[in-house]
Coordinates of C-alpha atoms in Angstrom, one line a residue:
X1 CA -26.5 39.6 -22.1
X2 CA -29.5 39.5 -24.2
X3 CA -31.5 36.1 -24.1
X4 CA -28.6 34.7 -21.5
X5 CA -27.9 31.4 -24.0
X6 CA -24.3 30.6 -24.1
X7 CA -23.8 31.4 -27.7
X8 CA -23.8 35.0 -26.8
X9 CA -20.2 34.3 -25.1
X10 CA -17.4 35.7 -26.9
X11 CA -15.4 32.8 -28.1
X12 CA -11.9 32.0 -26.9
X13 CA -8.7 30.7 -28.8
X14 CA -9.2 27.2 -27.3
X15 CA -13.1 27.5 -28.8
X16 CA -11.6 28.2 -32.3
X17 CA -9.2 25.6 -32.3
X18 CA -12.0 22.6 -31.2
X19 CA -13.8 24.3 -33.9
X20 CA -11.1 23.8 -37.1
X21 CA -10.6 20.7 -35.3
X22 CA -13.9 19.9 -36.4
X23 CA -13.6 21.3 -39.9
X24 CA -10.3 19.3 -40.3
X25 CA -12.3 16.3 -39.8
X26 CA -15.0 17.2 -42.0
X27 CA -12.7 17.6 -44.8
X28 CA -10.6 14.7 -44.1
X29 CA -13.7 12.2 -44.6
X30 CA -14.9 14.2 -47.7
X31 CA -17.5 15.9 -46.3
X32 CA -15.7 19.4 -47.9
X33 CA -13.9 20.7 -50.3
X34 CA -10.9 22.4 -50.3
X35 CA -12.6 25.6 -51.0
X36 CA -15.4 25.3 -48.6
X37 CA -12.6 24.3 -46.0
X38 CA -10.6 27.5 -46.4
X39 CA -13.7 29.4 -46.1
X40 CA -15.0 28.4 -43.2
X41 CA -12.0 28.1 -41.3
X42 CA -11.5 32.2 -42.5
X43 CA -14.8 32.3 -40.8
X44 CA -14.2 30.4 -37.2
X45 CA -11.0 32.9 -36.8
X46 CA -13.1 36.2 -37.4
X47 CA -16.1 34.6 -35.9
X48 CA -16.1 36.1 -32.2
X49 CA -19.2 34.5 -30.4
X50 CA -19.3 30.7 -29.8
X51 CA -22.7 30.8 -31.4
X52 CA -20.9 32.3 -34.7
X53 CA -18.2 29.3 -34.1
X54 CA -21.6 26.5 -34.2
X55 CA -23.5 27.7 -36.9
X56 CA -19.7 27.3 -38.9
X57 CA -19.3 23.5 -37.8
X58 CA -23.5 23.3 -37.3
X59 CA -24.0 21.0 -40.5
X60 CA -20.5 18.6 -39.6
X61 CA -20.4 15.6 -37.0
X62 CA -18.3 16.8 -34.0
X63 CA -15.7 15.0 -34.8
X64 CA -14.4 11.8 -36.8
X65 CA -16.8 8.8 -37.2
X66 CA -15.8 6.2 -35.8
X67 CA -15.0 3.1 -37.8
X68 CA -16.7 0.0 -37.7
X69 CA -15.9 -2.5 -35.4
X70 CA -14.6 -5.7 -37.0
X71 CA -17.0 -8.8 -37.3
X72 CA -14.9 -11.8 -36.2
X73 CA -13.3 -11.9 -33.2
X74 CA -9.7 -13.2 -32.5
X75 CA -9.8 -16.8 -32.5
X76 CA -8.8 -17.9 -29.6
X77 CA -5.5 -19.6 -30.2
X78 CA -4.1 -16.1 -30.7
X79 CA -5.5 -14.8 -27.8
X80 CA -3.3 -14.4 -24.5
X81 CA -3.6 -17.4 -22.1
X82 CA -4.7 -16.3 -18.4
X83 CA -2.2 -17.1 -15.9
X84 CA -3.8 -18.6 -13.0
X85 CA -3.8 -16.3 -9.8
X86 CA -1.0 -16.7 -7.2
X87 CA -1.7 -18.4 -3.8
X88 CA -2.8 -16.2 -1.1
X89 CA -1.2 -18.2 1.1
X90 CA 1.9 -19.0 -0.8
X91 CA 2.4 -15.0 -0.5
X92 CA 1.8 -15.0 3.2
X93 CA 4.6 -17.5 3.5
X94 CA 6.7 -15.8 1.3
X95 CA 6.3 -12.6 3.6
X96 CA 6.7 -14.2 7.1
X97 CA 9.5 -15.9 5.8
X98 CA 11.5 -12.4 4.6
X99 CA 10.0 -10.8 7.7
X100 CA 12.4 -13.4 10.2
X101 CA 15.2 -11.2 9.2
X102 CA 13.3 -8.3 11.0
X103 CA 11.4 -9.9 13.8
X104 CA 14.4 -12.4 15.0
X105 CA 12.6 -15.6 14.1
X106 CA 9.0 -14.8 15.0
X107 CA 7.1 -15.1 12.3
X108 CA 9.0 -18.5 11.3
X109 CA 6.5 -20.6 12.1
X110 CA 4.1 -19.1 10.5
X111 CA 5.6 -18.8 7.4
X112 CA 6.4 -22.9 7.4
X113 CA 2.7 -23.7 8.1
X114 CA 1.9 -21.3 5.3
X115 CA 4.0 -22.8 3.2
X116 CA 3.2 -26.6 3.6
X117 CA -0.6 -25.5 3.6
X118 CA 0.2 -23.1 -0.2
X119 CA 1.9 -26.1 -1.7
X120 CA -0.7 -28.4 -0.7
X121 CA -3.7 -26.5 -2.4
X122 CA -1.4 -25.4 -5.2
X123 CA -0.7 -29.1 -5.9
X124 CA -5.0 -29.5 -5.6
X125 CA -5.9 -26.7 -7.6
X126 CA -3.3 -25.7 -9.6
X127 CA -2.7 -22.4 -8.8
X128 CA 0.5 -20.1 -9.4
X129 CA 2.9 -19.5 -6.0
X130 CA 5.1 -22.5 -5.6
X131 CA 8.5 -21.3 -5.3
X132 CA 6.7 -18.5 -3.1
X133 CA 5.4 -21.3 -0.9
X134 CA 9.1 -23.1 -1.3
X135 CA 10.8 -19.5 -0.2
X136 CA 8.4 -19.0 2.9
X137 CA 9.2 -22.4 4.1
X138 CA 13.4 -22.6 3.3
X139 CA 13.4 -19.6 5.3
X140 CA 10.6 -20.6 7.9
X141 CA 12.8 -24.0 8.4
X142 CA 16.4 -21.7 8.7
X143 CA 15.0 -19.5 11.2
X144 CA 13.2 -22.3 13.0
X145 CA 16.4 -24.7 12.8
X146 CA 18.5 -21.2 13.8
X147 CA 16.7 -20.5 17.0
X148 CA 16.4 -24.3 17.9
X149 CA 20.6 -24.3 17.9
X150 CA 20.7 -21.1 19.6
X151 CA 18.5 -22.1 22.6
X152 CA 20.6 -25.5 22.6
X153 CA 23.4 -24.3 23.0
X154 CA 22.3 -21.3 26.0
X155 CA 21.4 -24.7 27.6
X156 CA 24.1 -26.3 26.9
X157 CA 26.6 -23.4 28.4
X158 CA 23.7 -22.9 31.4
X159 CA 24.2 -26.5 32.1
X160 CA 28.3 -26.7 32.1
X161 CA 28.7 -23.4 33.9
X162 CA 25.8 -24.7 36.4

């Protein structure tokens, strides 16, 4: 390859394409006639080095200009209002309290002190997560209450069979 520059490569469909791509452009923002369009776009499909294909689109910007961004921003009574983050711990009680289901009741307790400690920060700093925190204690509180009646009433049979 003589001088070993890329424009000595032979020039592939895709490199034509990106190329009339480029003219299309150029003649949509009325940087060429209709004439000049068809000629040059004649000359990118004969053309068969990529340096043929730049000196075609050499004069063009590679690609549409961008438009200028607007001036005023979106005032903000149009703009989305952040929702605040849910509670860490509100989702941790929430968790332990679907998780009794799976671990018979052990992770009950944690899911009630979770809860009671999500509600009280959610009530301090407003945060999202309540009726997480309320779901992580009602079931905290029914496997709690569920395992307290069970061991009652083992006792309770221990004791009158005793």
């Amino acid at each position: 390859m003589p001088g070993g520059g890329a424009s000595f490569l032979l020039a592939s469909h895709a490199d034509r394409e990106r190329a009339v791509d480029v003219l299309r452009a150029g003649f949509a923002e009325g940087r060429l006639e209709k004439g000049e369009f068809d000629r040059r776009v004649a000359r990118v499909y004969t053309a068969r080095t990529v340096g043929e294909l730049a000196l075609v689109v050499a004069d063009l910007p590679q690609g549409p200009m961008p438009y200028p961004a607007p001036v005023a921003p979106v005032p903000q009574v149009f703009l989305p209002t952040p929702r605040p983050a849910a509670n860490g711990k509100a989702v941790g009680a929430a968790v332990c309290g679907l998780l009794c289901l799976l671990t018979a009741g052990l992770t009950g307790i944690p899911a009630v002190v979770l809860g009671h400690t999500a509600r009280t920060e959610i009530r301090r700093t407003g945060e999202d997560g309540d009726g997480l925190a309320l779901t992580g204690l009602v079931l905290g509180w029914l496997s709690v209450g569920g395992w307290a009646l069970f061991w009652l009433l083992i006792i309770m049979v221990g004791v009158l069979d005793g």
